[in-house]
PDB file of C-alpha atoms in Angstrom:
ATOM      1  CA  MET H  55       7.385  32.207   7.864  1.00  0.00           C
ATOM      2  CA  SER H  56       9.379  29.008   8.210  1.00  0.00           C
ATOM      3  CA  GLN H  57      11.655  27.724   5.480  1.00  0.00           C
ATOM      4  CA  GLN H  58       9.289  24.834   4.825  1.00  0.00           C
ATOM      5  CA  ASP H  59       6.309  27.204   4.453  1.00  0.00           C
ATOM      6  CA  SER H  60       8.357  29.329   2.087  1.00  0.00           C
ATOM      7  CA  ARG H  61       9.171  26.323  -0.098  1.00  0.00           C
ATOM      8  CA  THR H  62       5.520  25.264  -0.076  1.00  0.00           C
ATOM      9  CA  GLY H  63       4.441  28.753  -1.128  1.00  0.00           C
ATOM     10  CA  ASP H  64       6.997  28.840  -3.933  1.00  0.00           C
ATOM     11  CA  ALA H  65       5.843  25.430  -5.190  1.00  0.00           C
ATOM     12  CA  ARG H  66       2.205  26.568  -5.262  1.00  0.00           C
ATOM     13  CA  LEU H  67       3.222  29.774  -7.051  1.00  0.00           C
ATOM     14  CA  ASP H  68       5.162  27.813  -9.659  1.00  0.00           C
ATOM     15  CA  ALA H  69       2.271  25.393 -10.136  1.00  0.00           C
ATOM     16  CA  LEU H  70      -0.147  28.260 -10.765  1.00  0.00           C
ATOM     17  CA  ALA H  71       2.262  29.984 -13.173  1.00  0.00           C
ATOM     18  CA  ASP H  72       2.744  26.724 -15.078  1.00  0.00           C
ATOM     19  CA  ALA H  73      -1.027  26.210 -15.314  1.00  0.00           C
ATOM     20  CA  LEU H  74      -1.575  29.729 -16.636  1.00  0.00           C
ATOM     21  CA  THR H  75       1.196  29.353 -19.195  1.00  0.00           C
ATOM     22  CA  ARG H  76      -0.142  25.981 -20.301  1.00  0.00           C
ATOM     23  CA  HIS H  77      -3.710  27.229 -20.778  1.00  0.00           C
ATOM     24  CA  PHE H  78      -3.200  30.768 -22.139  1.00  0.00           C
ATOM     25  CA  ASP H  79       0.234  31.033 -23.731  1.00  0.00           C
ATOM     26  CA  GLY H  80      -1.262  30.541 -27.186  1.00  0.00           C
ATOM     27  CA  GLN H  81      -3.770  33.374 -26.676  1.00  0.00           C
ATOM     28  CA  GLY H  82      -1.218  36.170 -26.509  1.00  0.00           C
ATOM     29  CA  CYS H  83      -1.000  36.173 -22.703  1.00  0.00           C
ATOM     30  CA  GLU H  84       2.073  36.727 -20.574  1.00  0.00           C
ATOM     31  CA  THR H  85       2.560  35.225 -17.113  1.00  0.00           C
ATOM     32  CA  LEU H  86       4.595  37.288 -14.636  1.00  0.00           C
ATOM     33  CA  THR H  87       5.813  36.163 -11.214  1.00  0.00           C
ATOM     34  CA  GLY H  88       7.494  38.085  -8.440  1.00  0.00           C
ATOM     35  CA  ASN H  89       7.204  38.986  -4.767  1.00  0.00           C
ATOM     36  CA  GLY H  90       5.112  35.893  -4.134  1.00  0.00           C
ATOM     37  CA  GLU H  91       2.462  36.935  -6.683  1.00  0.00           C
ATOM     38  CA  VAL H  92       1.324  35.847 -10.144  1.00  0.00           C
ATOM     39  CA  THR H  93       0.021  38.243 -12.796  1.00  0.00           C
ATOM     40  CA  LEU H  94      -1.527  37.242 -16.111  1.00  0.00           C
ATOM     41  CA  VAL H  95      -1.304  39.992 -18.753  1.00  0.00           C
ATOM     42  CA  ALA H  96      -4.165  39.277 -21.150  1.00  0.00           C
ATOM     43  CA  PRO H  97      -5.204  40.906 -24.464  1.00  0.00           C
ATOM     44  CA  ARG H  98      -8.490  42.760 -24.152  1.00  0.00           C
ATOM     45  CA  GLU H  99      -9.897  41.024 -27.245  1.00  0.00           C
ATOM     46  CA  SER H 100      -9.831  37.685 -25.388  1.00  0.00           C
ATOM     47  CA  LEU H 101     -10.761  38.926 -21.918  1.00  0.00           C
ATOM     48  CA  LEU H 102     -14.161  37.245 -21.630  1.00  0.00           C
ATOM     49  CA  GLU H 103     -12.912  33.897 -22.896  1.00  0.00           C
ATOM     50  CA  ILE H 104      -9.924  33.977 -20.540  1.00  0.00           C
ATOM     51  CA  ALA H 105     -12.031  35.114 -17.572  1.00  0.00           C
ATOM     52  CA  ALA H 106     -14.502  32.268 -18.087  1.00  0.00           C
ATOM     53  CA  ALA H 107     -11.654  29.749 -18.230  1.00  0.00           C
ATOM     54  CA  LEU H 108     -10.114  31.177 -15.053  1.00  0.00           C
ATOM     55  CA  ARG H 109     -13.415  30.702 -13.264  1.00  0.00           C
ATOM     56  CA  ASP H 110     -14.456  27.307 -14.628  1.00  0.00           C
ATOM     57  CA  HIS H 111     -11.391  25.228 -15.489  1.00  0.00           C
ATOM     58  CA  GLU H 112     -10.581  22.550 -12.934  1.00  0.00           C
ATOM     59  CA  ASP H 113      -6.900  23.561 -12.788  1.00  0.00           C
ATOM     60  CA  LEU H 114      -7.763  27.170 -11.952  1.00  0.00           C
ATOM     61  CA  ARG H 115     -11.184  27.632 -10.298  1.00  0.00           C
ATOM     62  CA  PHE H 116     -10.964  31.358  -9.518  1.00  0.00           C
ATOM     63  CA  GLU H 117     -14.557  31.629  -8.369  1.00  0.00           C
ATOM     64  CA  LEU H 118     -14.295  35.011  -6.629  1.00  0.00           C
ATOM     65  CA  LEU H 119     -13.497  38.426  -8.041  1.00  0.00           C
ATOM     66  CA  ILE H 120     -12.137  40.430  -5.118  1.00  0.00           C
ATOM     67  CA  ASP H 121     -11.527  43.784  -6.807  1.00  0.00           C
ATOM     68  CA  VAL H 122     -11.285  45.618 -10.118  1.00  0.00           C
ATOM     69  CA  CYS H 123      -8.912  48.596 -10.310  1.00  0.00           C
ATOM     70  CA  GLY H 124      -8.150  51.158 -12.970  1.00  0.00           C
ATOM     71  CA  VAL H 125      -4.540  52.234 -13.551  1.00  0.00           C
ATOM     72  CA  ASP H 126      -3.081  55.254 -15.347  1.00  0.00           C
ATOM     73  CA  TYR H 127       0.500  54.454 -16.356  1.00  0.00           C
ATOM     74  CA  ALA H 128       1.230  57.930 -17.770  1.00  0.00           C
ATOM     75  CA  ALA H 129       4.688  59.044 -16.624  1.00  0.00           C
ATOM     76  CA  TYR H 130       5.073  55.681 -14.870  1.00  0.00           C
ATOM     77  CA  GLY H 131       8.468  55.383 -13.202  1.00  0.00           C
ATOM     78  CA  ARG H 132       9.279  59.082 -13.539  1.00  0.00           C
ATOM     79  CA  SER H 133       8.959  61.762 -10.895  1.00  0.00           C
ATOM     80  CA  GLU H 134       7.543  65.183 -11.672  1.00  0.00           C
ATOM     81  CA  TRP H 135      10.041  66.718  -9.225  1.00  0.00           C
ATOM     82  CA  GLU H 136      13.791  66.323  -9.464  1.00  0.00           C
ATOM     83  CA  THR H 137      14.452  66.569  -5.756  1.00  0.00           C
ATOM     84  CA  ALA H 138      18.191  66.027  -6.097  1.00  0.00           C
ATOM     85  CA  ASP H 139      18.459  69.361  -7.942  1.00  0.00           C
ATOM     86  CA  ALA H 140      16.208  71.316  -5.578  1.00  0.00           C
ATOM     87  CA  SER H 141      17.172  74.896  -4.864  1.00  0.00           C
ATOM     88  CA  SER H 142      18.607  75.920  -1.516  1.00  0.00           C
ATOM     89  CA  THR H 143      15.235  77.256  -0.377  1.00  0.00           C
ATOM     90  CA  GLY H 144      13.273  74.243  -1.554  1.00  0.00           C
ATOM     91  CA  PHE H 145      10.786  76.479  -3.393  1.00  0.00           C
ATOM     92  CA  GLY H 146      12.051  76.119  -6.935  1.00  0.00           C
ATOM     93  CA  ARG H 147      11.247  72.456  -7.186  1.00  0.00           C
ATOM     94  CA  GLY H 148       7.559  73.256  -6.699  1.00  0.00           C
ATOM     95  CA  VAL H 149       7.276  75.946  -9.393  1.00  0.00           C
ATOM     96  CA  GLU H 150      10.020  75.137 -11.898  1.00  0.00           C
ATOM     97  CA  ARG H 151       8.864  71.628 -12.744  1.00  0.00           C
ATOM     98  CA  ASP H 152       8.385  70.305 -16.257  1.00  0.00           C
ATOM     99  CA  PHE H 153       5.705  67.620 -16.083  1.00  0.00           C
ATOM    100  CA  VAL H 154       4.184  66.814 -19.487  1.00  0.00           C
ATOM    101  CA  LEU H 155       2.273  63.664 -20.375  1.00  0.00           C
ATOM    102  CA  GLU H 156       3.713  62.565 -23.690  1.00  0.00           C
ATOM    103  CA  GLU H 157       1.889  59.194 -23.501  1.00  0.00           C
ATOM    104  CA  ILE H 158      -1.577  60.709 -23.940  1.00  0.00           C
ATOM    105  CA  ASP H 159      -2.383  58.312 -26.826  1.00  0.00           C
ATOM    106  CA  ASP H 160      -0.308  55.365 -25.612  1.00  0.00           C
ATOM    107  CA  PRO H 161      -2.448  52.185 -25.934  1.00  0.00           C
ATOM    108  CA  LYS H 162      -0.823  50.954 -22.703  1.00  0.00           C
ATOM    109  CA  ARG H 163      -1.504  54.109 -20.723  1.00  0.00           C
ATOM    110  CA  PHE H 164      -4.677  52.745 -19.087  1.00  0.00           C
ATOM    111  CA  ALA H 165      -5.134  49.256 -17.692  1.00  0.00           C
ATOM    112  CA  VAL H 166      -7.747  47.330 -15.762  1.00  0.00           C
ATOM    113  CA  VAL H 167      -6.491  44.991 -13.033  1.00  0.00           C
ATOM    114  CA  TYR H 168      -8.625  42.137 -11.690  1.00  0.00           C
ATOM    115  CA  HIS H 169      -7.814  40.486  -8.338  1.00  0.00           C
ATOM    116  CA  LEU H 170      -9.015  36.888  -8.148  1.00  0.00           C
ATOM    117  CA  LEU H 171      -9.328  34.282  -5.398  1.00  0.00           C
ATOM    118  CA  SER H 172      -9.686  30.529  -5.793  1.00  0.00           C
ATOM    119  CA  MET H 173     -11.597  28.977  -2.921  1.00  0.00           C
ATOM    120  CA  THR H 174     -10.985  25.511  -4.347  1.00  0.00           C
ATOM    121  CA  HIS H 175      -7.195  25.776  -4.481  1.00  0.00           C
ATOM    122  CA  ASN H 176      -6.739  28.533  -1.840  1.00  0.00           C
ATOM    123  CA  ARG H 177      -4.623  30.860  -3.971  1.00  0.00           C
ATOM    124  CA  ARG H 178      -4.761  34.334  -5.476  1.00  0.00           C
ATOM    125  CA  MET H 179      -3.706  36.000  -8.710  1.00  0.00           C
ATOM    126  CA  ARG H 180      -4.276  39.130 -10.744  1.00  0.00           C
ATOM    127  CA  VAL H 181      -5.144  39.763 -14.376  1.00  0.00           C
ATOM    128  CA  ARG H 182      -4.009  42.920 -16.149  1.00  0.00           C
ATOM    129  CA  VAL H 183      -5.649  44.110 -19.370  1.00  0.00           C
ATOM    130  CA  TYR H 184      -4.538  47.231 -21.242  1.00  0.00           C
ATOM    131  CA  ALA H 185      -7.594  49.263 -22.206  1.00  0.00           C
ATOM    132  CA  GLY H 186      -6.299  51.048 -25.318  1.00  0.00           C
ATOM    133  CA  ALA H 187      -6.335  54.751 -26.212  1.00  0.00           C
ATOM    134  CA  PRO H 188      -7.453  57.466 -26.641  1.00  0.00           C
ATOM    135  CA  HIS H 189     -10.794  56.121 -25.391  1.00  0.00           C
ATOM    136  CA  PRO H 190      -9.991  53.192 -23.072  1.00  0.00           C
ATOM    137  CA  MET H 191     -12.508  50.341 -23.211  1.00  0.00           C
ATOM    138  CA  VAL H 192     -12.662  46.691 -22.191  1.00  0.00           C
ATOM    139  CA  ASP H 193     -15.490  44.171 -22.028  1.00  0.00           C
ATOM    140  CA  SER H 194     -17.471  43.969 -18.803  1.00  0.00           C
ATOM    141  CA  VAL H 195     -17.014  40.773 -16.776  1.00  0.00           C
ATOM    142  CA  VAL H 196     -20.256  41.234 -14.813  1.00  0.00           C
ATOM    143  CA  GLU H 197     -21.771  38.153 -16.468  1.00  0.00           C
ATOM    144  CA  ILE H 198     -18.810  36.086 -15.236  1.00  0.00           C
ATOM    145  CA  TRP H 199     -18.337  37.641 -11.788  1.00  0.00           C
ATOM    146  CA  SER H 200     -21.342  39.656 -10.610  1.00  0.00           C
ATOM    147  CA  SER H 201     -19.211  41.442  -8.005  1.00  0.00           C
ATOM    148  CA  ALA H 202     -17.591  43.385 -10.882  1.00  0.00           C
ATOM    149  CA  ASN H 203     -20.676  45.614 -11.201  1.00  0.00           C
ATOM    150  CA  TRP H 204     -19.770  48.395  -8.774  1.00  0.00           C
ATOM    151  CA  PHE H 205     -16.016  47.924  -9.234  1.00  0.00           C
ATOM    152  CA  GLU H 206     -16.309  48.624 -12.958  1.00  0.00           C
ATOM    153  CA  ARG H 207     -18.475  51.662 -12.266  1.00  0.00           C
ATOM    154  CA  GLU H 208     -15.774  52.955  -9.930  1.00  0.00           C
ATOM    155  CA  ALA H 209     -13.048  52.510 -12.572  1.00  0.00           C
ATOM    156  CA  PHE H 210     -15.278  54.297 -15.093  1.00  0.00           C
ATOM    157  CA  ASP H 211     -15.998  57.138 -12.666  1.00  0.00           C
ATOM    158  CA  LEU H 212     -12.389  57.765 -11.617  1.00  0.00           C
ATOM    159  CA  PHE H 213     -10.418  56.850 -14.769  1.00  0.00           C
ATOM    160  CA  GLY H 214     -12.944  57.152 -17.607  1.00  0.00           C
ATOM    161  CA  ILE H 215     -12.469  53.521 -18.629  1.00  0.00           C
ATOM    162  CA  LEU H 216     -15.527  52.214 -20.493  1.00  0.00           C
ATOM    163  CA  PHE H 217     -16.824  48.679 -19.902  1.00  0.00           C
ATOM    164  CA  ASN H 218     -18.617  47.312 -22.929  1.00  0.00           C
ATOM    165  CA  GLY H 219     -21.762  45.419 -21.964  1.00  0.00           C
ATOM    166  CA  HIS H 220     -22.045  46.749 -18.423  1.00  0.00           C
ATOM    167  CA  PRO H 221     -25.728  46.806 -17.372  1.00  0.00           C
ATOM    168  CA  ASP H 222     -25.630  50.230 -15.659  1.00  0.00           C
ATOM    169  CA  LEU H 223     -22.420  52.132 -16.412  1.00  0.00           C
ATOM    170  CA  ARG H 224     -22.717  55.501 -14.612  1.00  0.00           C
ATOM    171  CA  ARG H 225     -20.815  57.437 -11.984  1.00  0.00           C
ATOM    172  CA  ILE H 226     -20.790  55.985  -8.481  1.00  0.00           C
ATOM    173  CA  LEU H 227     -18.479  58.181  -6.333  1.00  0.00           C
ATOM    174  CA  THR H 228     -18.411  61.671  -7.826  1.00  0.00           C
ATOM    175  CA  ASP H 229     -21.304  64.097  -8.052  1.00  0.00           C
ATOM    176  CA  TYR H 230     -23.761  64.180 -10.972  1.00  0.00           C
ATOM    177  CA  GLY H 231     -22.265  67.361 -12.444  1.00  0.00           C
ATOM    178  CA  PHE H 232     -18.633  66.315 -12.041  1.00  0.00           C
ATOM    179  CA  VAL H 233     -16.426  67.046 -15.041  1.00  0.00           C
ATOM    180  CA  GLY H 234     -13.470  64.819 -15.890  1.00  0.00           C
ATOM    181  CA  TYR H 235     -11.926  61.770 -14.263  1.00  0.00           C
ATOM    182  CA  PRO H 236     -10.097  62.610 -11.020  1.00  0.00           C
ATOM    183  CA  PHE H 237      -7.641  59.673 -10.915  1.00  0.00           C
ATOM    184  CA  ARG H 238      -6.118  60.423 -14.301  1.00  0.00           C
ATOM    185  CA  LYS H 239      -2.590  61.811 -14.092  1.00  0.00           C
ATOM    186  CA  ASP H 240      -3.499  64.882 -16.161  1.00  0.00           C
ATOM    187  CA  PHE H 241      -6.504  65.862 -14.035  1.00  0.00           C
ATOM    188  CA  PRO H 242      -5.863  69.254 -12.317  1.00  0.00           C
ATOM    189  CA  LEU H 243      -5.768  69.168  -8.523  1.00  0.00           C
ATOM    190  CA  ILE H 244      -8.261  72.038  -8.315  1.00  0.00           C
ATOM    191  CA  GLY H 245     -10.698  70.322 -10.705  1.00  0.00           C
ATOM    192  CA  HIS H 246     -12.750  71.964 -13.437  1.00  0.00           C
ATOM    193  CA  VAL H 247     -15.973  73.085 -11.734  1.00  0.00           C
ATOM    194  CA  GLU H 248     -17.141  74.092  -8.276  1.00  0.00           C
ATOM    195  CA  MET H 249     -20.595  74.060  -6.764  1.00  0.00           C
ATOM    196  CA  ARG H 250     -22.423  76.219  -4.237  1.00  0.00           C
ATOM    197  CA  TYR H 251     -25.933  76.723  -2.965  1.00  0.00           C
ATOM    198  CA  ASP H 252     -27.653  79.717  -4.546  1.00  0.00           C
ATOM    199  CA  PRO H 253     -30.307  81.096  -2.136  1.00  0.00           C
ATOM    200  CA  GLU H 254     -31.990  83.102  -4.892  1.00  0.00           C
ATOM    201  CA  LEU H 255     -32.403  80.075  -7.157  1.00  0.00           C
ATOM    202  CA  GLY H 256     -33.007  77.746  -4.235  1.00  0.00           C
ATOM    203  CA  ARG H 257     -30.709  75.063  -5.591  1.00  0.00           C
ATOM    204  CA  VAL H 258     -27.112  74.008  -6.027  1.00  0.00           C
ATOM    205  CA  VAL H 259     -25.384  75.604  -9.025  1.00  0.00           C
ATOM    206  CA  TYR H 260     -22.193  74.633 -10.851  1.00  0.00           C
ATOM    207  CA  GLU H 261     -19.647  77.198 -11.983  1.00  0.00           C
ATOM    208  CA  PRO H 262     -16.118  77.199 -13.426  1.00  0.00           C
ATOM    209  CA  VAL H 263     -13.599  76.726 -10.658  1.00  0.00           C
ATOM    210  CA  SER H 264     -12.429  80.025  -9.178  1.00  0.00           C
ATOM    211  CA  ILE H 265      -9.549  78.745  -7.050  1.00  0.00           C
ATOM    212  CA  GLU H 266      -6.186  80.191  -8.033  1.00  0.00           C
ATOM    213  CA  PRO H 267      -3.478  77.517  -8.295  1.00  0.00           C
ATOM    214  CA  ARG H 268      -0.913  77.735  -5.505  1.00  0.00           C
ATOM    215  CA  THR H 269       2.333  75.941  -4.863  1.00  0.00           C
ATOM    216  CA  LEU H 270       1.965  74.117  -1.583  1.00  0.00           C
ATOM    217  CA  VAL H 271       5.552  72.964  -1.162  1.00  0.00           C
ATOM    218  CA  PRO H 272       6.966  73.437   2.345  1.00  0.00           C
ATOM    219  CA  ARG H 273      10.188  75.348   2.609  1.00  0.00           C
ATOM    220  CA  VAL H 274      13.172  73.079   3.112  1.00  0.00           C
ATOM    221  CA  ILE H 275      15.283  74.112   6.098  1.00  0.00           C
ATOM    222  CA  ARG H 276      18.868  72.912   5.772  1.00  0.00           C
ATOM    223  CA  ALA H 277      21.233  72.689   8.691  1.00  0.00           C
ATOM    224  CA  ASP H 278      23.892  75.312   8.020  1.00  0.00           C
ATOM    225  CA  SER H 279      25.244  78.445   9.685  1.00  0.00           C
ATOM    226  CA  ARG H 280      23.112  80.915   7.728  1.00  0.00           C
ATOM    227  CA  TYR H 281      20.047  80.224   9.843  1.00  0.00           C
ATOM    228  CA  GLU H 282      22.073  80.301  13.072  1.00  0.00           C
ATOM    229  CA  ARG H 283      23.330  83.812  12.242  1.00  0.00           C
ATOM    230  CA  GLU H 284      19.804  84.957  11.413  1.00  0.00           C
ATOM    231  CA  GLN H 285      18.532  83.627  14.720  1.00  0.00           C
ATOM    232  CA  GLU H 286      21.382  85.265  16.675  1.00  0.00           C
ATOM    233  CA  SER H 287      20.686  88.665  15.093  1.00  0.00           C
ATOM    234  CA  THR H 288      17.008  88.306  15.908  1.00  0.00           C
ATOM    235  CA  ASP H 289      17.655  87.386  19.546  1.00  0.00           C
ATOM    236  CA  ALA H 290      20.327  90.100  20.148  1.00  0.00           C
ATOM    237  CA  PRO H 291      19.136  92.963  22.444  1.00  0.00           C
ATOM    238  CA  ASP H 292      18.871  96.446  20.988  1.00  0.00           C
ATOM    239  CA  ALA H 293      21.944  98.603  21.680  1.00  0.00           C
TER     240      ALA H 293
END
């Protein structure tokens, strides 16, 4: 990108940020900029009003909803493994971890992120809305952007976020008998139930998961003389 293009992009970004601040600052919104992107953090109580203004106002004209994503911010910014303190074999860090979600009732644990495109002004932005806790819920924007229909169903299916007013809120990716929400940070990797075909019943049956949890952390091989001595003793001919 040329220096002139960069300046043009920055000017357009600033113009969008100024427009968002001018229109929504009094509604409890926050405008964030960075990495060539603009994010509007909006209160869920005003979501429908703000979404309609983003679509219809002449300064904004975000006619297209590109995507709707769920987010689980539990343990955000923290790693479940302290790799700097890993044992010499590399096994301890997989079994001696202490990963507890203290933010289980944090009203900012779950969020819904909307990615918008303005065909009129040729620019993009995102809107972030925190969904509350312990039962995350926001209003459906299907009446404003019809493309939100399946996206909201996906966020409900994977994160358990409810969308008030959605015309057909049901699972879309997981199976009918699936238990839980697989993209939540506290969902077990082995799941809760398993299914199999029962030839006697002639149908698929669901049962509690029978997989035993295993630590699938590869052994860390460090370059030191211990392994060279082990290899030499293995390769030495018998006396």
